[in-house]
Short mmCIF file of C-alpha atoms in Angstrom, two decimals:
data_model
loop_
_atom_site.label_atom_id
_atom_site.label_comp_id
_atom_site.label_asym_id
_atom_site.label_seq_id
_atom_site.Cartn_x
_atom_site.Cartn_y
_atom_site.Cartn_z
CA MET A 7 10.58 12.75 -18.05
CA ARG A 8 9.12 11.43 -14.84
CA THR A 9 7.83 14.62 -13.27
CA ILE A 10 6.26 17.91 -14.25
CA LEU A 11 9.51 19.75 -13.58
CA GLU A 12 11.57 17.27 -15.60
CA ALA A 13 9.11 17.38 -18.47
CA GLY A 14 9.05 21.17 -18.35
CA LYS A 15 12.84 21.33 -18.66
CA ALA A 16 12.78 18.94 -21.62
CA LEU A 17 10.04 20.98 -23.30
CA ARG A 18 12.01 24.18 -22.97
CA ALA A 19 15.18 22.51 -24.23
CA ARG A 20 13.18 21.29 -27.25
CA GLU A 21 14.09 17.70 -26.37
CA VAL A 22 10.44 16.75 -26.48
CA SER A 23 7.18 18.38 -27.56
CA SER A 24 3.92 18.65 -25.68
CA ARG A 25 2.35 16.56 -28.43
CA GLU A 26 4.87 13.79 -27.77
CA LEU A 27 4.32 13.94 -24.01
CA THR A 28 0.58 13.86 -24.54
CA GLN A 29 0.75 11.00 -27.03
CA THR A 30 2.85 9.00 -24.56
CA MET A 31 0.30 9.53 -21.78
CA LEU A 32 -2.64 8.71 -24.06
CA GLY A 33 -0.84 5.52 -25.06
CA ARG A 34 -0.37 4.54 -21.43
CA ILE A 35 -4.03 5.28 -20.70
CA GLU A 36 -5.05 3.10 -23.62
CA ARG A 37 -2.87 0.22 -22.40
CA LEU A 38 -3.48 0.45 -18.66
CA ASN A 39 -6.99 1.79 -18.22
CA PRO A 40 -8.67 -1.53 -19.06
CA GLN A 41 -7.07 -3.04 -15.93
CA LEU A 42 -7.07 0.00 -13.63
CA ASN A 43 -10.31 1.80 -14.63
CA ALA A 44 -8.74 5.07 -13.52
CA PHE A 45 -10.27 7.25 -16.25
CA LEU A 46 -13.98 7.63 -16.95
CA THR A 47 -13.55 9.89 -19.96
CA VAL A 48 -10.49 10.37 -22.14
CA THR A 49 -10.41 13.57 -24.19
CA SER A 50 -7.80 12.52 -26.74
CA GLU A 51 -8.72 14.93 -29.52
CA ARG A 52 -8.89 17.93 -27.25
CA ALA A 53 -5.64 16.90 -25.58
CA MET A 54 -3.75 16.70 -28.85
CA ALA A 55 -5.20 20.04 -29.95
CA ASP A 56 -4.23 21.67 -26.63
CA ALA A 57 -0.76 20.15 -26.89
CA GLY A 58 -0.33 21.45 -30.45
CA ARG A 59 -1.27 24.92 -29.26
CA ALA A 60 1.16 24.66 -26.34
CA ASP A 61 3.96 23.68 -28.71
CA ALA A 62 3.17 26.55 -31.05
CA GLU A 63 3.18 29.03 -28.20
CA LEU A 64 6.52 27.80 -26.86
CA ALA A 65 8.00 27.97 -30.35
CA ALA A 66 6.78 31.57 -30.57
CA GLY A 67 8.41 32.42 -27.24
CA GLN A 68 5.19 32.47 -25.21
CA ASP A 69 5.81 30.52 -21.99
CA ARG A 70 2.90 30.20 -19.56
CA GLY A 71 5.01 28.67 -16.78
CA PRO A 72 5.79 25.22 -15.35
CA LEU A 73 2.52 23.61 -16.46
CA HIS A 74 2.80 24.79 -20.05
CA GLY A 75 2.29 21.75 -22.30
CA ILE A 76 2.02 19.31 -19.37
CA PRO A 77 -0.68 16.60 -19.63
CA ILE A 78 -3.00 16.53 -16.60
CA ALA A 79 -6.38 15.12 -15.58
CA LEU A 80 -9.37 16.30 -13.57
CA LYS A 81 -11.42 14.18 -11.18
CA ASP A 82 -14.89 13.73 -12.65
CA VAL A 83 -16.34 16.04 -10.00
CA TYR A 84 -14.83 19.12 -11.72
CA CYS A 85 -17.24 20.61 -14.24
CA THR A 86 -15.77 20.67 -17.74
CA LYS A 87 -17.64 22.80 -20.23
CA GLY A 88 -18.94 20.59 -23.01
CA ILE A 89 -17.37 17.43 -21.52
CA ARG A 90 -19.41 14.89 -19.57
CA THR A 91 -19.07 15.20 -15.80
CA THR A 92 -20.64 12.21 -14.04
CA VAL A 93 -19.57 12.71 -10.39
CA GLY A 94 -19.34 8.92 -10.53
CA SER A 95 -23.10 8.59 -10.33
CA ARG A 96 -25.99 7.47 -12.50
CA LEU A 97 -27.70 10.70 -11.44
CA PHE A 98 -25.22 12.61 -13.61
CA ALA A 99 -24.38 9.92 -16.16
CA ASP A 100 -25.27 12.22 -19.07
CA HIS A 101 -24.48 15.55 -17.44
CA VAL A 102 -22.59 17.89 -19.75
CA PRO A 103 -21.90 21.15 -17.87
CA ASP A 104 -22.07 24.55 -19.51
CA VAL A 105 -19.51 25.94 -17.06
CA GLU A 106 -15.85 25.23 -16.42
CA SER A 107 -14.51 24.91 -12.89
CA ALA A 108 -12.27 27.71 -11.65
CA VAL A 109 -9.47 25.18 -11.25
CA GLY A 110 -9.97 23.93 -14.80
CA GLU A 111 -9.83 27.51 -16.08
CA LYS A 112 -6.65 28.28 -14.17
CA LEU A 113 -4.91 25.09 -15.28
CA ALA A 114 -5.86 25.80 -18.89
CA ALA A 115 -4.59 29.37 -18.56
CA ALA A 116 -1.32 27.91 -17.22
CA GLY A 117 -1.02 25.89 -20.44
CA ALA A 118 -1.88 22.44 -19.03
CA VAL A 119 -3.23 19.81 -21.42
CA LEU A 120 -6.40 18.01 -20.32
CA LEU A 121 -6.16 14.24 -20.89
CA GLY A 122 -9.56 13.44 -19.42
CA LYS A 123 -11.66 12.87 -16.31
CA THR A 124 -10.65 10.45 -13.57
CA HIS A 125 -12.91 7.91 -11.91
CA MET A 126 -14.06 8.26 -8.32
CA HIS A 127 -16.24 7.04 -5.49
CA GLU A 128 -19.87 7.85 -6.27
CA LEU A 129 -20.65 11.50 -5.45
CA ALA A 130 -17.20 11.70 -3.78
CA TYR A 131 -18.84 10.11 -0.74
CA GLY A 132 -16.58 7.21 0.22
CA VAL A 133 -13.03 5.94 0.49
CA THR A 134 -12.91 2.88 -1.78
CA SER A 135 -13.76 4.13 -5.31
CA ASN A 136 -15.59 0.83 -5.67
CA ASN A 137 -18.24 2.31 -7.91
CA PRO A 138 -21.45 0.33 -8.59
CA HIS A 139 -22.21 2.18 -11.83
CA PHE A 140 -18.85 2.49 -13.57
CA GLY A 141 -16.92 -0.35 -11.94
CA ALA A 142 -14.21 -0.45 -9.30
CA VAL A 143 -11.01 1.55 -9.67
CA ARG A 144 -8.07 -0.77 -9.07
CA ASN A 145 -4.88 0.03 -7.21
CA PRO A 146 -1.78 -0.21 -9.44
CA TRP A 147 0.10 -1.72 -6.48
CA GLY A 148 -2.32 -4.65 -6.26
CA LEU A 149 -5.22 -5.04 -8.67
CA ASP A 150 -7.36 -6.67 -6.00
CA ARG A 151 -6.87 -3.63 -3.74
CA VAL A 152 -8.79 -0.37 -3.52
CA PRO A 153 -6.92 2.79 -4.52
CA GLY A 154 -8.63 4.72 -1.74
CA GLY A 155 -11.13 7.43 -2.35
CA SER A 156 -12.92 9.34 -3.23
CA SER A 157 -10.26 10.51 -5.71
CA GLY A 158 -9.25 6.90 -6.41
CA GLY A 159 -8.95 7.30 -10.17
CA SER A 160 -6.63 10.27 -9.68
CA GLY A 161 -4.38 8.29 -7.32
CA ALA A 162 -4.27 5.26 -9.62
CA ALA A 163 -3.67 7.37 -12.73
CA VAL A 164 -0.74 9.29 -11.22
CA ALA A 165 0.80 6.16 -9.68
CA ALA A 166 0.59 4.35 -13.03
CA ARG A 167 2.20 7.31 -14.82
CA MET A 168 -0.91 7.85 -16.96
CA THR A 169 -0.79 11.59 -16.18
CA TYR A 170 1.65 13.98 -14.52
CA MET A 171 -1.05 15.30 -12.23
CA ALA A 172 -4.68 14.59 -11.45
CA MET A 173 -6.89 16.88 -9.41
CA GLY A 174 -8.70 15.52 -6.42
CA SER A 175 -11.24 16.86 -3.98
CA ASP A 176 -10.99 16.23 -0.25
CA THR A 177 -13.94 16.38 2.14
CA GLY A 178 -12.74 13.85 4.73
CA GLY A 179 -9.46 12.60 3.31
CA SER A 180 -10.34 12.09 -0.35
CA ILE A 181 -7.04 13.45 -1.68
CA ARG A 182 -4.72 12.20 1.07
CA VAL A 183 -6.12 8.66 1.35
CA PRO A 184 -5.73 7.72 -2.34
CA ALA A 185 -2.34 9.43 -2.36
CA ALA A 186 -1.23 7.26 0.58
CA PHE A 187 -2.70 4.05 -0.86
CA CYS A 188 -1.18 4.64 -4.31
CA ASN A 189 2.29 5.99 -3.35
CA THR A 190 1.69 9.50 -4.68
CA VAL A 191 1.82 12.95 -3.15
CA GLY A 192 -1.56 14.50 -2.32
CA LEU A 193 -2.05 18.09 -1.15
CA LYS A 194 -5.16 19.39 0.59
CA PRO A 195 -4.68 23.16 0.84
CA THR A 196 -6.19 25.51 3.41
CA HIS A 197 -9.94 26.07 3.06
CA GLY A 198 -10.28 29.17 0.90
CA ARG A 199 -6.89 28.81 -0.81
CA VAL A 200 -8.25 27.17 -3.98
CA SER A 201 -11.63 28.11 -5.44
CA ARG A 202 -14.38 25.53 -5.27
CA PHE A 203 -16.36 27.18 -8.06
CA GLY A 204 -17.57 24.71 -10.66
CA VAL A 205 -16.90 21.62 -8.57
CA MET A 206 -19.97 19.54 -7.77
CA PRO A 207 -20.25 19.84 -3.99
CA LEU A 208 -20.33 16.95 -1.60
CA ASP A 209 -20.22 19.25 1.39
CA PHE A 210 -20.41 23.04 1.46
CA THR A 211 -17.91 23.70 4.27
CA LEU A 212 -15.59 20.67 4.22
CA ASP A 213 -14.72 20.36 0.51
CA HIS A 214 -11.14 21.26 -0.48
CA MET A 215 -9.54 21.13 -3.95
CA GLY A 216 -5.97 19.96 -4.53
CA PRO A 217 -3.57 17.98 -6.72
CA LEU A 218 -2.18 14.45 -6.68
CA THR A 219 1.30 14.23 -8.19
CA LEU A 220 4.40 12.06 -8.07
CA THR A 221 6.53 14.58 -6.19
CA VAL A 222 6.13 17.40 -3.70
CA ARG A 223 7.61 20.01 -6.03
CA ASP A 224 5.12 19.00 -8.72
CA ALA A 225 2.32 19.55 -6.21
CA ALA A 226 3.80 22.95 -5.42
CA VAL A 227 3.80 24.16 -9.01
CA CYS A 228 0.21 22.96 -9.40
CA LEU A 229 -0.89 24.81 -6.27
CA GLN A 230 0.91 27.90 -7.56
CA ALA A 231 -1.20 27.80 -10.71
CA MET A 232 -4.56 27.35 -8.99
CA ALA A 233 -4.31 29.26 -5.69
CA GLY A 234 -5.82 32.68 -5.23
CA PRO A 235 -9.05 34.60 -4.82
CA ASP A 236 -12.15 33.95 -6.89
CA PRO A 237 -15.23 36.18 -6.50
CA ARG A 238 -17.41 33.24 -7.50
CA ASP A 239 -16.45 31.36 -4.31
CA GLN A 240 -17.31 33.51 -1.30
CA THR A 241 -15.05 31.51 1.00
CA SER A 242 -12.08 32.01 -1.25
CA SER A 243 -9.36 34.00 0.53
CA GLY A 244 -7.98 37.32 -0.61
CA ARG A 245 -4.71 36.59 1.14
CA ALA A 246 -1.64 36.91 -1.08
CA VAL A 247 -0.41 33.71 -2.70
CA ASP A 248 3.02 32.60 -1.43
CA ASN A 249 5.85 31.16 -3.46
CA TYR A 250 5.26 27.44 -2.94
CA LEU A 251 8.07 25.77 -4.91
CA PRO A 252 10.71 24.45 -2.51
CA ALA A 253 14.32 25.22 -3.46
CA ASP A 254 16.45 22.50 -5.03
CA ARG A 255 18.33 22.10 -1.77
CA VAL A 256 15.57 23.08 0.56
CA ASN A 257 16.56 24.14 4.06
CA VAL A 258 14.11 23.24 6.81
CA LYS A 259 16.42 23.83 9.76
CA HIS A 260 14.02 26.49 11.08
CA LEU A 261 10.95 24.23 11.27
CA ARG A 262 9.74 22.89 14.61
CA ILE A 263 8.03 19.52 14.27
CA GLY A 264 5.32 18.25 16.57
CA VAL A 265 4.36 14.59 16.92
CA PRO A 266 0.97 14.05 18.59
CA ALA A 267 1.13 11.89 21.69
CA ASN A 268 -2.57 11.15 21.54
CA HIS A 269 -4.95 9.73 18.90
CA TYR A 270 -2.78 9.65 15.78
CA PHE A 271 -0.61 6.68 16.76
CA ASP A 272 -3.35 4.60 18.38
CA ARG A 273 -4.20 1.31 16.67
CA LEU A 274 -1.84 1.35 13.68
CA ASP A 275 -0.62 -1.46 11.50
CA PRO A 276 2.94 -2.01 12.81
CA ALA A 277 4.38 -1.40 9.32
CA VAL A 278 2.64 1.99 9.17
CA ALA A 279 3.96 2.88 12.61
CA ALA A 280 7.50 1.87 11.57
CA ALA A 281 7.43 3.76 8.26
CA VAL A 282 6.08 6.94 9.83
CA GLY A 283 8.45 6.57 12.78
CA ALA A 284 11.41 6.45 10.40
CA MET A 285 10.25 9.68 8.74
CA ILE A 286 9.93 11.38 12.11
CA GLU A 287 13.46 10.30 12.97
CA LEU A 288 14.67 11.75 9.68
CA ALA A 289 12.76 14.98 10.35
CA GLY A 290 14.69 15.19 13.60
CA LYS A 291 17.93 15.37 11.62
CA LEU A 292 16.65 17.88 9.06
CA CYS A 293 14.52 20.24 11.15
CA ALA A 294 15.08 22.47 14.16
CA SER A 295 13.36 20.17 16.62
CA VAL A 296 10.95 17.31 17.05
CA GLU A 297 8.81 17.30 20.14
CA THR A 298 5.82 15.38 21.41
CA VAL A 299 2.65 17.44 21.71
CA ARG A 300 -0.87 16.78 22.88
CA VAL A 301 -3.67 17.70 20.49
CA PRO A 302 -7.33 18.27 21.41
CA ASP A 303 -9.72 15.31 21.20
CA VAL A 304 -9.57 14.28 17.53
CA ASP A 305 -12.20 11.59 18.00
CA ALA A 306 -14.60 14.37 19.06
CA LEU A 307 -13.49 16.43 16.08
CA ASN A 308 -14.27 13.48 13.80
CA THR A 309 -17.70 13.09 15.37
CA VAL A 310 -18.47 16.76 14.75
CA GLY A 311 -17.16 16.37 11.20
CA ARG A 312 -19.44 13.42 10.53
CA VAL A 313 -22.53 15.33 11.69
CA ILE A 314 -21.61 18.29 9.46
CA LEU A 315 -20.79 16.08 6.49
CA MET A 316 -23.95 14.01 6.76
CA ALA A 317 -26.19 17.09 7.02
CA GLU A 318 -24.50 19.11 4.29
CA ALA A 319 -24.13 16.22 1.83
CA SER A 320 -27.80 15.34 2.24
CA SER A 321 -28.70 18.98 1.77
CA ALA A 322 -26.71 19.05 -1.48
CA MET A 323 -28.46 15.93 -2.79
CA GLU A 324 -31.97 16.56 -1.38
CA ARG A 325 -33.29 17.63 -4.78
CA TYR A 326 -32.59 14.10 -5.99
CA PHE A 327 -34.44 12.39 -3.12
CA ASP A 328 -36.98 10.86 -5.50
CA ARG A 329 -34.09 9.23 -7.36
CA PHE A 330 -32.19 7.90 -4.34
CA ASP A 331 -32.90 4.36 -5.53
CA GLU A 332 -30.51 5.06 -8.43
CA ILE A 333 -27.64 5.66 -6.00
CA GLY A 334 -25.35 2.86 -4.84
CA ALA A 335 -26.25 1.28 -1.50
CA ASP A 336 -23.35 2.66 0.55
CA VAL A 337 -23.79 6.27 -0.52
CA ARG A 338 -27.58 6.09 -0.36
CA MET A 339 -27.40 4.92 3.25
CA LEU A 340 -25.23 7.91 4.17
CA LEU A 341 -27.57 10.33 2.40
CA GLU A 342 -30.58 8.79 4.15
CA GLN A 343 -28.84 9.21 7.51
CA GLY A 344 -28.03 12.86 6.90
CA ARG A 345 -31.67 13.69 6.13
CA LEU A 346 -32.65 12.66 9.65
CA LEU A 347 -30.33 14.93 11.61
CA SER A 348 -31.99 18.00 13.08
CA ALA A 349 -31.14 21.65 12.48
CA VAL A 350 -30.12 21.80 16.14
CA ASP A 351 -27.61 18.97 15.63
CA TYR A 352 -26.11 20.68 12.61
CA ILE A 353 -25.81 24.12 14.19
CA ASN A 354 -24.35 22.71 17.38
CA ALA A 355 -21.82 20.79 15.33
CA GLN A 356 -20.75 24.00 13.62
CA ARG A 357 -20.50 25.79 16.98
CA LEU A 358 -18.36 22.98 18.35
CA ARG A 359 -16.27 23.10 15.22
CA ARG A 360 -15.40 26.76 15.73
CA GLN A 361 -14.46 26.15 19.34
CA MET A 362 -12.41 23.04 18.54
CA ARG A 363 -10.60 24.90 15.77
CA ASP A 364 -9.47 27.58 18.19
CA GLU A 365 -8.27 24.92 20.61
CA PHE A 366 -6.44 22.94 17.94
CA LEU A 367 -4.71 25.95 16.37
CA ALA A 368 -3.17 26.74 19.77
CA VAL A 369 -0.96 23.66 19.20
CA PHE A 370 0.80 25.64 16.47
CA GLU A 371 2.08 28.18 18.98
CA ASP A 372 4.77 25.66 19.93
CA VAL A 373 5.37 23.84 16.65
CA ASP A 374 5.18 24.68 12.95
CA LEU A 375 4.06 21.32 11.59
CA LEU A 376 2.56 18.06 12.83
CA LEU A 377 3.66 14.68 11.47
CA THR A 378 1.21 11.78 11.59
CA PRO A 379 0.24 8.75 9.51
CA VAL A 380 -2.40 9.31 6.82
CA THR A 381 -4.17 6.01 7.37
CA PRO A 382 -3.76 3.30 10.02
CA THR A 383 -3.24 0.60 7.35
CA GLY A 384 -2.30 0.17 3.72
CA ALA A 385 -4.94 -0.36 1.05
CA GLY A 386 -7.55 -3.02 1.75
CA ARG A 387 -9.00 -5.53 -0.70
CA ILE A 388 -11.87 -4.50 -2.97
CA GLY A 389 -15.18 -5.40 -1.34
CA GLU A 390 -13.89 -5.67 2.22
CA ARG A 391 -15.97 -3.64 4.67
CA THR A 392 -13.89 -4.16 7.75
CA VAL A 393 -10.20 -4.07 8.44
CA SER A 394 -8.40 -5.81 11.28
CA ILE A 395 -5.83 -3.67 13.06
CA GLN A 396 -3.79 -5.38 15.75
CA GLY A 397 -6.49 -8.04 15.84
CA VAL A 398 -9.34 -5.59 16.37
CA PRO A 399 -11.92 -5.32 13.55
CA GLU A 400 -12.88 -1.80 12.47
CA ASP A 401 -15.25 -0.43 9.86
CA PHE A 402 -12.99 0.25 6.86
CA ARG A 403 -14.44 3.70 6.09
CA LEU A 404 -14.22 4.95 9.66
CA ALA A 405 -10.75 3.48 10.17
CA THR A 406 -9.43 4.92 6.93
CA THR A 407 -10.69 8.44 7.70
CA ARG A 408 -9.96 8.68 11.42
CA LEU A 409 -6.55 10.34 10.97
CA VAL A 410 -7.58 12.72 8.17
CA ARG A 411 -11.23 13.78 8.62
CA GLY A 412 -10.57 16.20 11.47
CA ILE A 413 -8.19 18.23 9.31
CA ASN A 414 -11.09 19.08 6.99
CA VAL A 415 -13.13 20.25 9.97
CA LEU A 416 -10.25 22.56 10.89
CA GLY A 417 -9.72 23.72 7.29
CA ILE A 418 -5.92 23.62 7.62
CA PRO A 419 -3.42 22.36 5.01
CA ALA A 420 -2.12 18.81 4.93
CA LEU A 421 0.09 16.81 2.62
CA SER A 422 0.29 13.07 2.07
CA LEU A 423 3.83 11.95 1.30
CA PRO A 424 4.95 8.41 0.34
CA CYS A 425 6.96 6.98 3.23
CA GLY A 426 7.23 3.22 2.77
CA PHE A 427 5.33 -0.02 2.26
CA ASP A 428 3.46 -2.46 4.46
CA ALA A 429 4.05 -6.21 4.76
CA ASP A 430 1.89 -6.81 1.66
CA GLY A 431 3.82 -4.27 -0.38
CA MET A 432 1.07 -1.67 -0.18
CA PRO A 433 2.18 1.98 0.07
CA VAL A 434 2.07 3.96 3.30
CA GLY A 435 1.67 7.74 3.63
CA LEU A 436 3.01 10.34 6.03
CA GLN A 437 0.69 13.27 6.79
CA ILE A 438 2.27 16.71 7.22
CA ILE A 439 -0.18 19.17 8.77
CA GLY A 440 0.33 22.93 8.97
CA LYS A 441 -1.37 26.02 10.31
CA PRO A 442 -3.75 27.98 8.05
CA PHE A 443 -2.09 29.10 4.81
CA ALA A 444 1.24 27.46 5.75
CA GLU A 445 1.35 25.47 2.51
CA ALA A 446 4.90 26.69 1.80
CA ALA A 447 6.18 25.20 5.06
CA VAL A 448 4.25 21.97 4.54
CA LEU A 449 5.68 21.61 1.04
CA ALA A 450 9.21 22.51 2.15
CA ALA A 451 9.19 19.81 4.82
CA GLY A 452 7.69 17.34 2.36
CA ALA A 453 10.35 18.11 -0.24
CA ALA A 454 13.18 17.81 2.29
CA LEU A 455 11.94 14.39 3.42
CA GLU A 456 11.28 13.31 -0.16
CA ASP A 457 14.79 14.30 -1.25
CA GLU A 458 16.25 12.01 1.43
CA THR A 459 13.97 9.03 0.81
CA GLY A 460 12.68 9.04 -2.77
CA PHE A 461 9.84 6.57 -2.22
CA TRP A 462 8.00 8.18 -5.14
CA GLU A 463 10.52 6.69 -7.57
CA ARG A 464 9.29 3.15 -6.89
CA ARG A 465 6.83 2.06 -9.54
CA PRO A 466 4.08 -0.53 -9.41
CA GLU A 467 4.55 -3.67 -11.53
CA LEU A 468 2.09 -3.29 -14.37
CA GLY A 469 3.90 -5.19 -17.08
CA ASP A 470 4.67 -1.84 -18.63
CA THR A 471 7.94 0.04 -18.34
CA GLY A 472 6.49 3.35 -19.49
CA LYS A 473 8.50 6.43 -20.23
CA MET B 19 -29.87 14.68 19.80
CA MET B 20 -30.71 17.26 22.44
CA ALA B 21 -33.52 15.09 23.80
CA LYS B 22 -32.63 13.01 26.85
CA GLN B 23 -34.04 9.85 25.33
CA MET B 24 -32.36 8.32 22.31
CA THR B 25 -33.94 9.37 19.06
CA GLU B 26 -36.34 7.00 17.25
CA TRP B 27 -34.41 7.22 14.01
CA LYS B 28 -36.42 4.59 12.18
CA GLN B 29 -39.66 6.40 12.96
CA ILE B 30 -38.25 9.73 11.78
CA ALA B 31 -37.01 8.11 8.60
CA ARG B 32 -40.48 6.85 7.76
CA LEU B 33 -42.03 10.22 8.61
CA ARG B 34 -39.59 11.91 6.23
CA GLY B 35 -40.55 9.61 3.41
CA SER B 36 -37.64 7.16 3.35
CA LYS B 37 -38.36 4.25 1.04
CA LEU B 38 -35.54 2.10 2.41
CA PRO B 39 -36.56 -1.43 3.37
CA ASP B 40 -36.79 -2.26 7.07
CA GLU B 41 -33.45 -4.05 7.29
CA ASP B 42 -31.64 -1.07 5.75
CA LEU B 43 -33.41 1.31 8.12
CA ASP B 44 -32.22 -0.85 10.99
CA ALA B 45 -28.66 -0.30 9.76
CA VAL B 46 -29.25 3.45 9.36
CA SER B 47 -30.71 3.56 12.83
CA GLY B 48 -27.77 1.67 14.34
CA THR B 49 -25.20 3.99 12.78
CA LEU B 50 -27.05 7.10 13.91
CA GLU B 51 -27.47 5.76 17.43
CA ALA B 52 -23.73 5.27 17.72
CA LEU B 53 -23.11 8.77 16.39
CA GLU B 54 -25.77 10.22 18.66
CA ARG B 55 -24.12 8.75 21.74
CA LYS B 56 -20.81 10.36 20.85
CA PHE B 57 -22.29 13.69 19.78
CA ARG B 58 -24.59 14.08 22.76
CA ALA B 59 -21.57 13.80 25.03
CA LEU B 60 -19.98 16.78 23.29
CA GLU B 61 -22.88 19.22 23.12
CA GLY B 62 -22.37 20.34 26.69
CA ASP B 63 -18.90 21.51 25.67
CA VAL B 64 -20.19 24.51 23.72
CA ARG B 65 -19.32 27.55 25.83
CA LEU B 66 -22.46 29.63 25.53
CA GLU B 67 -21.21 32.42 27.75
CA THR B 68 -18.19 33.17 25.55
CA GLU B 69 -19.69 32.50 22.17
CA PRO B 70 -20.32 35.63 20.12
CA ALA B 71 -23.58 35.55 18.17
CA ASN B 72 -22.50 34.50 14.71
CA PHE B 73 -24.15 32.47 12.01
CA TYR B 74 -21.01 32.35 9.91
CA VAL B 75 -20.42 28.64 10.06
CA VAL B 76 -17.59 28.29 7.59
CA PRO B 77 -14.09 28.74 9.07
CA ALA B 78 -13.33 32.30 8.11
CA PRO B 79 -10.44 32.59 5.67
CA GLU B 80 -7.72 34.76 7.16
CA GLU B 81 -7.51 38.16 5.57
CA GLU B 82 -4.41 39.59 4.02
CA ALA B 83 -1.38 39.13 6.22
#
């Protein structure tokens, strides 16, 4: 049972129980977590109790849907009532929330079984998940490599088959980057589609909540369970929730694909360019059309995004200013920078954002989806601060986020889909970007490409065959 | 960033109580200077004459279709 949908079928056919699925995952966590450090907290007792309840309900004919009895994990930024939530920081090392996140509530109501909390970059403010307090998360595809971040534990855990799904949060690529680096699917929905209530904020207007899974259809059933309005999150949308699950033989002949001529294909590792290029060629066979389009200045969009992120993240953490010396050096530096920006800078950045959003959305008058790489390279080595792309050194954080950050500024949906491997055997991701609330189209295109390629089926060598 | 001269980031950091050592403040200052150069070039792009007064900074979720 490799996926949520496969496991769900087996559960309903009584070929396996939720307790057995959960025990298998807990066993894999026990074996693999010492090398990967993907989980910060494992909730074994609760998981087995939840699984027992799920089995009893199914036996009694009560079926909560596709996530019923499925073991999942939450990034340690999601508040879990009565369970430690560290946000990957010493500041919250002993923090036990008295609230549950809206996402956690919805997943529990859908019958999911919580295995534990996944590791992350400190305060969700970085792309390596090289955490000075709780140790580095390691990439299952190369233990000396970063898994990406900030949801690095979620990416590593899904890739290593330690859980069927792990939630991430994405402020500037933090779902899509670890998904790309770990060969998993990662979905960042439209801003307002999934409630942010009960998630420790990094940034008040850029944070998005979404799942990392092995397949696109698994991501779709997870989004189905968590999407929808929540009065506790004022930016949550009242728009009706679509049917997200792509059909078994999904037809995408109606979709018009755009490939940006500017920005997104500048300075790429040749292997990334080749892998993404092959997916675009395939999209040309499956979809209505593929055409080159020009998008507004994404470098400017990223600049605006950095000003907003710095100001809002520092605002969120200002109450801890007297304890900044307890924060790791990289994150502390960013928080110190954000405190210095002026109110004028911040407001002008938000004004520019609104204007740029209008300009960017005009691109979707001619196409339904954009295809781009997620990152310009595969995963770098732990501890490396720069990356060389076509012989030019770049700051690793800025390079890794330059194709994804702008999408958070726009608040539109984007999916990271496995699409190949680089010369070192590190995974590469394709980014599928849609207009606001077009998650169904994004997922349909992702599923169609996935069905033809199946990169998700490749597993990292961990000396463990798994189940 | 609206000022014509580049901002004295290190000085502002000290005024706002930063306890970072000098060498770290130099790094902070360098990063912000690079960002300032890029951002200052964009600020003139805001179209004041067509911008409705609005303090709603979050992208508005679309209402029911």
